[in-house]
mmCIF file of C-alpha atoms in Angstrom:
data_model
loop_
_atom_site.group_PDB
_atom_site.id
_atom_site.type_symbol
_atom_site.label_atom_id
_atom_site.label_comp_id
_atom_site.label_asym_id
_atom_site.label_seq_id
_atom_site.Cartn_x
_atom_site.Cartn_y
_atom_site.Cartn_z
ATOM 1 C CA UNK A 426 -174.305 69.963 -63.539
ATOM 2 C CA UNK A 427 -173.897 66.075 -62.609
ATOM 3 C CA UNK A 428 -172.801 64.963 -59.421
ATOM 4 C CA UNK A 429 -169.565 64.537 -59.487
ATOM 5 C CA UNK A 430 -168.084 60.514 -60.083
ATOM 6 C CA UNK A 431 -165.119 59.466 -58.024
ATOM 7 C CA UNK A 432 -162.193 57.126 -60.041
ATOM 8 C CA UNK A 433 -162.812 54.728 -58.764
ATOM 9 C CA UNK A 434 -166.795 54.559 -60.599
ATOM 10 C CA UNK A 435 -165.018 55.531 -63.936
ATOM 11 C CA UNK A 436 -165.663 53.734 -67.300
ATOM 12 C CA UNK A 437 -163.757 54.154 -69.984
ATOM 13 C CA UNK A 438 -166.172 55.585 -71.644
ATOM 14 C CA UNK A 439 -165.563 58.464 -69.052
ATOM 15 C CA UNK A 440 -163.753 61.258 -70.625
ATOM 16 C CA UNK A 441 -160.883 61.313 -68.285
ATOM 17 C CA UNK A 442 -160.793 57.380 -67.957
ATOM 18 C CA UNK A 443 -160.871 57.489 -72.099
ATOM 19 C CA UNK A 444 -158.238 60.043 -72.195
ATOM 20 C CA UNK A 445 -156.066 58.272 -69.671
ATOM 21 C CA UNK A 446 -156.099 55.064 -71.444
ATOM 22 C CA UNK A 447 -155.968 56.192 -74.966
ATOM 23 C CA UNK A 448 -153.025 58.638 -74.999
ATOM 24 C CA UNK A 449 -150.963 55.117 -73.971
ATOM 25 C CA UNK A 450 -149.607 55.015 -77.990
ATOM 26 C CA UNK A 451 -150.143 50.779 -77.240
ATOM 27 C CA UNK A 452 -153.559 51.045 -76.207
ATOM 28 C CA UNK A 453 -154.518 53.518 -78.604
ATOM 29 C CA UNK A 454 -152.473 51.283 -81.412
ATOM 30 C CA UNK A 455 -154.804 48.400 -80.444
ATOM 31 C CA UNK A 456 -158.151 49.883 -80.581
ATOM 32 C CA UNK A 457 -157.179 51.597 -84.434
ATOM 33 C CA UNK A 458 -156.659 47.890 -84.988
ATOM 34 C CA UNK A 459 -159.599 46.963 -83.688
ATOM 35 C CA UNK A 460 -161.806 49.402 -84.907
ATOM 36 C CA UNK A 461 -160.529 49.817 -88.381
ATOM 37 C CA UNK A 462 -159.625 45.689 -89.203
ATOM 38 C CA UNK A 463 -156.235 46.634 -90.588
ATOM 39 C CA UNK A 464 -152.778 46.263 -89.262
ATOM 40 C CA UNK A 465 -151.300 49.122 -87.305
ATOM 41 C CA UNK A 466 -147.573 48.649 -86.694
ATOM 42 C CA UNK A 467 -147.456 51.960 -84.116
ATOM 43 C CA UNK A 468 -148.238 55.623 -83.725
ATOM 44 C CA UNK A 469 -147.713 58.632 -81.950
ATOM 45 C CA UNK A 470 -149.967 59.652 -79.668
ATOM 46 C CA UNK A 471 -149.965 64.244 -79.854
ATOM 47 C CA UNK A 472 -150.754 65.295 -75.722
ATOM 48 C CA UNK A 473 -150.778 68.673 -76.680
ATOM 49 C CA UNK A 474 -153.493 68.078 -79.571
ATOM 50 C CA UNK A 475 -155.809 65.772 -77.857
ATOM 51 C CA UNK A 476 -156.639 67.875 -74.809
ATOM 52 C CA UNK A 477 -157.859 71.606 -76.398
ATOM 53 C CA UNK A 478 -160.822 74.039 -75.304
ATOM 54 C CA UNK A 479 -162.798 74.097 -78.403
ATOM 55 C CA UNK A 480 -164.403 77.156 -78.966
ATOM 56 C CA UNK A 481 -167.192 76.230 -81.983
ATOM 57 C CA UNK A 482 -168.620 73.500 -79.040
ATOM 58 C CA UNK A 483 -167.781 76.364 -75.849
ATOM 59 C CA UNK A 484 -165.996 73.836 -73.626
ATOM 60 C CA UNK A 485 -162.704 71.214 -73.495
ATOM 61 C CA UNK A 486 -162.640 68.802 -75.940
ATOM 62 C CA UNK A 487 -160.990 65.809 -73.951
ATOM 63 C CA UNK A 488 -159.684 63.201 -77.626
ATOM 64 C CA UNK A 489 -157.212 60.956 -79.239
ATOM 65 C CA UNK A 490 -154.991 62.428 -81.767
ATOM 66 C CA UNK A 491 -152.162 60.075 -83.779
ATOM 67 C CA UNK A 492 -150.100 58.639 -86.212
ATOM 68 C CA UNK A 493 -149.297 55.525 -87.230
ATOM 69 C CA UNK A 494 -145.801 54.906 -89.099
ATOM 70 C CA UNK A 495 -147.680 55.718 -92.410
ATOM 71 C CA UNK A 496 -148.610 58.971 -91.401
ATOM 72 C CA UNK A 497 -152.246 58.729 -91.313
ATOM 73 C CA UNK A 498 -153.685 60.725 -89.003
ATOM 74 C CA UNK A 499 -156.863 59.555 -86.196
ATOM 75 C CA UNK A 500 -158.828 61.830 -84.087
ATOM 76 C CA UNK A 501 -160.234 59.658 -81.606
ATOM 77 C CA UNK A 502 -163.463 61.107 -79.059
ATOM 78 C CA UNK A 503 -165.515 59.230 -76.841
ATOM 79 C CA UNK A 504 -169.358 60.042 -77.579
ATOM 80 C CA UNK A 505 -171.983 59.586 -74.270
ATOM 81 C CA UNK A 506 -174.465 62.204 -74.449
ATOM 82 C CA UNK A 507 -176.830 61.791 -77.328
ATOM 83 C CA UNK A 508 -176.347 64.203 -79.675
ATOM 84 C CA UNK A 509 -175.403 65.017 -83.489
ATOM 85 C CA UNK A 510 -171.858 63.608 -84.937
ATOM 86 C CA UNK A 511 -171.558 64.149 -88.668
ATOM 87 C CA UNK A 512 -170.661 68.346 -88.286
ATOM 88 C CA UNK A 513 -168.411 67.390 -85.289
ATOM 89 C CA UNK A 514 -166.278 65.031 -87.509
ATOM 90 C CA UNK A 515 -166.167 67.229 -90.215
ATOM 91 C CA UNK A 516 -164.861 69.759 -88.915
ATOM 92 C CA UNK A 517 -162.241 68.208 -86.374
ATOM 93 C CA UNK A 518 -161.233 66.316 -90.488
ATOM 94 C CA UNK A 519 -161.227 70.390 -91.779
ATOM 95 C CA UNK A 520 -158.822 71.033 -89.010
ATOM 96 C CA UNK A 521 -156.131 68.299 -89.193
ATOM 97 C CA UNK A 522 -156.252 69.794 -92.312
ATOM 98 C CA UNK A 523 -155.765 73.401 -92.056
ATOM 99 C CA UNK A 524 -153.284 72.220 -89.262
ATOM 100 C CA UNK A 525 -150.828 70.072 -91.895
ATOM 101 C CA UNK A 526 -150.826 72.553 -94.771
ATOM 102 C CA UNK A 527 -150.121 75.542 -92.155
ATOM 103 C CA UNK A 528 -146.708 73.207 -91.530
ATOM 104 C CA UNK A 529 -146.159 73.037 -94.653
ATOM 105 C CA UNK A 530 -147.446 69.784 -96.994
ATOM 106 C CA UNK A 531 -148.413 69.665 -100.346
ATOM 107 C CA UNK A 532 -152.802 69.878 -100.439
ATOM 108 C CA UNK A 533 -151.697 67.115 -103.081
ATOM 109 C CA UNK A 534 -149.578 64.985 -100.228
ATOM 110 C CA UNK A 535 -152.124 65.162 -97.740
ATOM 111 C CA UNK A 536 -152.607 62.219 -95.887
ATOM 112 C CA UNK A 537 -155.538 59.703 -94.596
ATOM 113 C CA UNK A 538 -157.019 60.992 -92.448
ATOM 114 C CA UNK A 539 -160.026 59.255 -89.593
ATOM 115 C CA UNK A 540 -162.272 60.662 -87.879
ATOM 116 C CA UNK A 541 -163.355 57.740 -84.950
ATOM 117 C CA UNK A 542 -166.426 58.731 -82.436
ATOM 118 C CA UNK A 543 -166.617 56.021 -80.039
ATOM 119 C CA UNK A 544 -170.829 56.116 -79.233
ATOM 120 C CA UNK A 545 -172.882 55.086 -76.476
ATOM 121 C CA UNK A 546 -175.968 55.721 -77.860
ATOM 122 C CA UNK A 547 -177.224 54.856 -81.971
ATOM 123 C CA UNK A 548 -176.282 58.391 -83.715
ATOM 124 C CA UNK A 549 -177.653 57.361 -86.878
ATOM 125 C CA UNK A 550 -180.832 55.177 -85.954
ATOM 126 C CA UNK A 551 -180.008 52.685 -87.919
ATOM 127 C CA UNK A 552 -179.090 49.366 -85.418
ATOM 128 C CA UNK A 553 -175.708 49.515 -86.122
ATOM 129 C CA UNK A 554 -172.740 48.935 -84.571
ATOM 130 C CA UNK A 555 -170.447 49.975 -87.255
ATOM 131 C CA UNK A 556 -170.575 53.066 -89.820
ATOM 132 C CA UNK A 557 -168.801 54.126 -92.000
ATOM 133 C CA UNK A 558 -169.437 56.992 -94.194
ATOM 134 C CA UNK A 559 -168.534 56.603 -97.744
ATOM 135 C CA UNK A 560 -168.822 59.570 -100.571
ATOM 136 C CA UNK A 561 -170.681 59.104 -103.285
ATOM 137 C CA UNK A 562 -172.062 60.880 -106.068
ATOM 138 C CA UNK A 563 -175.907 61.865 -106.642
ATOM 139 C CA UNK A 564 -175.940 61.775 -110.143
ATOM 140 C CA UNK A 565 -174.886 57.257 -109.292
ATOM 141 C CA UNK A 566 -174.745 56.247 -106.523
ATOM 142 C CA UNK A 567 -173.025 53.447 -106.116
ATOM 143 C CA UNK A 568 -170.231 54.385 -107.520
ATOM 144 C CA UNK A 569 -168.007 56.155 -104.431
ATOM 145 C CA UNK A 570 -165.168 57.801 -104.423
ATOM 146 C CA UNK A 571 -161.425 58.046 -101.683
ATOM 147 C CA UNK A 572 -160.637 61.218 -101.104
ATOM 148 C CA UNK A 573 -158.071 59.869 -98.151
ATOM 149 C CA UNK A 574 -160.683 60.607 -95.406
ATOM 150 C CA UNK A 575 -162.846 58.326 -93.365
ATOM 151 C CA UNK A 576 -165.498 58.889 -90.238
ATOM 152 C CA UNK A 577 -165.955 55.646 -88.827
ATOM 153 C CA UNK A 578 -168.836 55.967 -86.009
ATOM 154 C CA UNK A 579 -168.857 53.195 -83.507
ATOM 155 C CA UNK A 580 -172.291 52.251 -81.293
ATOM 156 C CA UNK A 581 -172.426 50.228 -78.486
ATOM 157 C CA UNK A 582 -176.153 49.607 -78.810
ATOM 158 C CA UNK A 583 -175.542 48.172 -81.965
ATOM 159 C CA UNK A 584 -177.933 44.656 -83.299
ATOM 160 C CA UNK A 585 -175.862 43.628 -86.063
ATOM 161 C CA UNK A 586 -174.281 40.567 -84.770
ATOM 162 C CA UNK A 587 -173.714 38.973 -87.436
ATOM 163 C CA UNK A 588 -172.403 41.623 -89.662
ATOM 164 C CA UNK A 589 -169.342 42.590 -87.855
ATOM 165 C CA UNK A 590 -166.491 41.038 -86.020
ATOM 166 C CA UNK A 591 -167.327 39.328 -82.674
ATOM 167 C CA UNK A 592 -163.799 41.037 -81.354
ATOM 168 C CA UNK A 593 -165.641 44.523 -82.058
ATOM 169 C CA UNK A 594 -168.740 43.200 -80.339
ATOM 170 C CA UNK A 595 -167.153 42.151 -77.128
ATOM 171 C CA UNK A 596 -164.927 45.329 -77.289
ATOM 172 C CA UNK A 597 -168.202 47.188 -77.585
ATOM 173 C CA UNK A 598 -169.522 45.626 -74.625
ATOM 174 C CA UNK A 599 -167.328 46.208 -73.040
ATOM 175 C CA UNK A 600 -166.951 50.164 -73.353
ATOM 176 C CA UNK A 601 -171.259 50.731 -72.896
ATOM 177 C CA UNK A 602 -170.718 48.278 -69.350
ATOM 178 C CA UNK A 603 -172.021 49.897 -66.310
ATOM 179 C CA UNK A 604 -168.980 49.907 -63.635
ATOM 180 C CA UNK A 605 -169.313 46.069 -61.584
ATOM 181 C CA UNK A 606 -169.505 44.820 -65.182
ATOM 182 C CA UNK A 607 -166.366 46.762 -66.648
ATOM 183 C CA UNK A 608 -164.093 44.688 -65.479
ATOM 184 C CA UNK A 609 -165.519 41.167 -65.927
ATOM 185 C CA UNK A 610 -163.559 38.649 -67.854
ATOM 186 C CA UNK A 611 -163.975 39.248 -71.513
ATOM 187 C CA UNK A 612 -161.440 36.765 -72.574
ATOM 188 C CA UNK A 613 -160.688 39.405 -74.867
ATOM 189 C CA UNK A 614 -156.707 40.602 -75.453
ATOM 190 C CA UNK A 615 -157.750 44.335 -75.900
ATOM 191 C CA UNK A 616 -160.523 43.965 -73.246
ATOM 192 C CA UNK A 617 -157.448 42.516 -71.329
ATOM 193 C CA UNK A 618 -154.971 45.280 -71.688
ATOM 194 C CA UNK A 619 -157.223 47.702 -71.579
ATOM 195 C CA UNK A 620 -158.575 46.631 -67.837
ATOM 196 C CA UNK A 621 -155.437 46.114 -67.110
ATOM 197 C CA UNK A 622 -154.184 50.040 -67.388
ATOM 198 C CA UNK A 623 -157.293 50.897 -66.344
ATOM 199 C CA UNK A 624 -156.695 49.526 -62.725
ATOM 200 C CA UNK A 625 -153.331 51.017 -62.988
ATOM 201 C CA UNK A 626 -155.005 54.678 -62.841
ATOM 202 C CA UNK A 627 -157.219 54.207 -60.456
ATOM 203 C CA UNK A 628 -154.541 52.921 -58.076
ATOM 204 C CA UNK A 629 -152.226 55.404 -58.734
ATOM 205 C CA UNK A 630 -152.420 58.063 -56.115
ATOM 206 C CA UNK A 631 -151.317 60.748 -58.029
ATOM 207 C CA UNK A 632 -153.635 60.060 -61.092
ATOM 208 C CA UNK A 633 -156.853 60.299 -57.925
ATOM 209 C CA UNK A 634 -155.015 63.581 -57.214
ATOM 210 C CA UNK A 635 -155.537 64.832 -60.918
ATOM 211 C CA UNK A 636 -158.732 63.821 -61.145
ATOM 212 C CA UNK A 637 -159.680 65.719 -58.375
ATOM 213 C CA UNK A 638 -158.105 69.084 -59.915
ATOM 214 C CA UNK A 639 -159.585 67.874 -63.668
ATOM 215 C CA UNK A 640 -163.393 67.797 -61.578
ATOM 216 C CA UNK A 641 -162.483 71.423 -60.059
ATOM 217 C CA UNK A 642 -161.873 72.824 -63.508
ATOM 218 C CA UNK A 643 -164.848 71.444 -64.847
ATOM 219 C CA UNK A 644 -166.820 72.829 -62.865
ATOM 220 C CA UNK A 645 -165.416 76.370 -62.424
ATOM 221 C CA UNK A 646 -165.137 76.546 -66.215
ATOM 222 C CA UNK A 647 -168.991 75.523 -65.889
ATOM 223 C CA UNK A 648 -170.140 78.210 -63.532
ATOM 224 C CA UNK A 649 -168.084 80.649 -65.115
ATOM 225 C CA UNK A 650 -169.473 79.773 -68.762
ATOM 226 C CA UNK A 651 -165.990 79.897 -70.421
ATOM 227 C CA UNK A 652 -162.815 77.038 -70.683
ATOM 228 C CA UNK A 653 -160.628 79.434 -72.294
ATOM 229 C CA UNK A 654 -156.708 78.610 -69.904
ATOM 230 C CA UNK A 655 -158.546 75.875 -69.212
ATOM 231 C CA UNK A 656 -156.969 73.308 -71.503
ATOM 232 C CA UNK A 657 -153.225 73.675 -70.389
ATOM 233 C CA UNK A 658 -154.593 72.494 -67.149
ATOM 234 C CA UNK A 659 -155.929 69.509 -68.198
ATOM 235 C CA UNK A 660 -153.271 68.467 -69.912
ATOM 236 C CA UNK A 661 -150.291 69.461 -66.838
ATOM 237 C CA UNK A 662 -153.099 67.097 -65.073
ATOM 238 C CA UNK A 663 -153.049 64.139 -67.550
ATOM 239 C CA UNK A 664 -148.925 65.090 -67.385
ATOM 240 C CA UNK A 665 -148.648 64.856 -63.627
ATOM 241 C CA UNK A 666 -147.100 67.759 -63.897
ATOM 242 C CA UNK A 667 -147.711 70.098 -60.532
ATOM 243 C CA UNK A 668 -147.707 73.417 -61.528
ATOM 244 C CA UNK A 669 -151.540 73.034 -62.433
ATOM 245 C CA UNK A 670 -153.323 73.815 -58.859
ATOM 246 C CA UNK A 671 -151.992 77.625 -60.422
ATOM 247 C CA UNK A 672 -154.481 77.165 -63.734
ATOM 248 C CA UNK A 673 -157.339 76.768 -61.583
#
């Protein structure tokens, strides 16, 4: 297992700090607006669905699950390790649909769903800051259709500066920044908001203790080769419950 970082050494792209920052609804709303370039009035972040044990990938999945005022659903995940993300997106979309159908939603009324990966590498190798996937026909690739399922992949290593907004580039540069660069002045309201939240999280003694327990949970998971029962403990950590010690 990789050497353990301290809470002070973490940046926004580290899983614990990403989740702790994005579980704040206003932060999540502002990030979604920046990524999708459309206004979002408000979001509700589901803490219960944001941190779960992921049996398919044999580990704790720590991302952000939210919905907006129009009932669009969002799953946002940070990816720093180079790996294939398209199959993961397919799985996450199916999970969202299944939960809605099990809750009684008719299939023709399924809301829009967005799976968003923020990657600190280029998953498709085309040098784009943003990849917005669309569905087309094999018989006519110029014909695309919208079934309400959207997958957006962001890449901090993009090179097509003239094809995306300066605001998106600024956000992605912040995401990909090294620790010594991540808290500099980016002259950007979204980045400023995230930096302020990160500063408050890092100076919070209780949050520091939760992070230490979080790392211990993951280390135990790594040694045991399983993660069953750990996800609930991690959720308790981010919510500040003291009884988490009993779950280690």
